[in-house]
């Protein structure tokens, strides 16, 4: 059996991170089993569907690296891949249900007559779930065709899954109670159902349901916020899935290798934006300095900072200090311009430090030195401190703040090397 999975979003808004995770789990499962991943657009709600939303889905999927084998822009043997273009297929299945005497009119609508028996589904994540259809008050017969002639979600969803030969349906737990309805429809059509796996919901850190307005909800925001796509994929994979190890940082290839439905947790996942930033930082640490420089460049230019001749060295100095690409401009501004904003609290603290009085002496020693290097500059700090009865470590903080205007940042040796002798001397002398 060739595994076939699908992601079936509705183009009524941006791609939600929950949808992105559903797409990812389906994609990972298909890739793990060398199967086929299908993108199907559920666009029957003409009043709410927009071209912008449809494009946001495609853009989000492409940015995450979740390529589809069949679907819009790719084609395939089971098209069209837009529900709005599949009405003839739905009509044919509707006629099958009519012929099987499973439909009846209710006004101008048609209802599907449930078999009044318990329906048990075997979910690959949630286990065995039974819905008792003998109590008609709890499980009224389901409308499949509305009075305006349009078909309901449950019907077209089942038809599409059968027509597209889905072997596995991996979707959010909010669809769990719909599945027995779908099983009844599939049975009435004389078909074999796919296997179902309902994945846990994503909650906010406080346990509330994640809404469209919450931080981190929109996949389209992540590129603008300076995340790497591989890091976001890594992070959302951990929302409800465990590698069964202490490892948390994975490439896409490693995720494919490790992924399994058995390792999906039953409990809801908690979204942690700070954890997402940490994962991003780990991915930044793993890429080359050249790749990091290229990715950071648009963010640097957006803040009107110059791309200097020593840009590669500047970027290398902060690569392990930032979590997001959006943090790069503020991390390097003092290295590429003399007008960078200073941390007033750090400056005040450094000026109050008694060892700040040694900065002019350090500036003189650096100015008089014939050889310039970061190592020589660091040696000069030790020599000036010792000459005035202090330790080198006590002078480091005032020096750092004098050169950078902040308490933290790149290694002091990198700052010396990038700024050069003239700028270092000038900044040390002007800090008073």
CSV table of N, CA and C in Angstrom, one decimal, residues 10-12 42-51 54 83-84 146 148 150-151:
chain,number,residue,atom,x,y,z
A,10,UNK,N,-8.9,25.7,4.2
A,10,UNK,CA,-9.9,26.6,3.6
A,10,UNK,C,-9.3,27.9,3.5
A,11,UNK,N,-9.3,28.5,2.3
A,11,UNK,CA,-8.7,29.8,2.1
A,11,UNK,C,-9.5,31.0,2.5
A,12,UNK,N,-9.7,31.0,3.8
A,12,UNK,CA,-10.5,32.1,4.4
A,12,UNK,C,-9.7,33.0,5.3
A,42,UNK,N,-10.1,23.5,0.2
A,42,UNK,CA,-11.6,23.4,0.5
A,42,UNK,C,-12.2,24.8,0.4
A,43,UNK,N,-12.5,25.2,-0.8
A,43,UNK,CA,-12.9,26.5,-1.1
A,43,UNK,C,-14.4,26.6,-1.5
A,44,UNK,N,-15.3,25.8,-0.8
A,44,UNK,CA,-16.7,25.9,-1.2
A,44,UNK,C,-17.4,27.1,-0.6
A,45,UNK,N,-16.8,27.7,0.4
A,45,UNK,CA,-17.4,28.9,1.1
A,45,UNK,C,-17.0,30.1,0.3
A,46,UNK,N,-17.8,30.3,-0.8
A,46,UNK,CA,-17.4,31.4,-1.8
A,46,UNK,C,-17.5,32.8,-1.1
A,47,UNK,N,-18.3,33.0,-0.1
A,47,UNK,CA,-18.5,34.3,0.5
A,47,UNK,C,-17.2,34.7,1.3
A,48,UNK,N,-16.5,33.7,1.8
A,48,UNK,CA,-15.3,33.9,2.7
A,48,UNK,C,-14.0,33.7,2.1
A,49,UNK,N,-14.0,32.9,0.9
A,49,UNK,CA,-12.7,32.6,0.3
A,49,UNK,C,-12.1,33.8,-0.4
A,50,UNK,N,-10.8,34.0,-0.3
A,50,UNK,CA,-10.2,35.1,-1.0
A,50,UNK,C,-8.9,34.6,-1.7
A,51,UNK,N,-8.5,35.2,-2.8
A,51,UNK,CA,-7.3,34.9,-3.5
A,51,UNK,C,-6.1,35.1,-2.6
A,54,UNK,N,-5.7,32.3,-0.2
A,54,UNK,CA,-5.2,31.1,-1.0
A,54,UNK,C,-3.7,31.2,-1.2
A,83,UNK,N,-12.2,22.2,-4.2
A,83,UNK,CA,-13.5,21.7,-4.1
A,83,UNK,C,-14.5,22.4,-4.9
A,84,UNK,N,-14.3,23.7,-5.1
A,84,UNK,CA,-15.3,24.4,-5.9
A,84,UNK,C,-15.5,24.0,-7.3
A,146,UNK,N,-27.8,21.1,1.2
A,146,UNK,CA,-28.6,22.2,1.7
A,146,UNK,C,-29.7,22.5,0.8
A,148,UNK,N,-30.1,25.2,-0.7
A,148,UNK,CA,-29.7,26.0,-1.8
A,148,UNK,C,-28.9,25.1,-2.8
A,150,UNK,N,-26.1,23.4,-2.2
A,150,UNK,CA,-24.7,23.1,-1.9
A,150,UNK,C,-24.6,22.0,-0.9
A,151,UNK,N,-23.4,21.3,-1.0
A,151,UNK,CA,-23.1,20.2,-0.2
A,151,UNK,C,-22.4,20.6,1.1
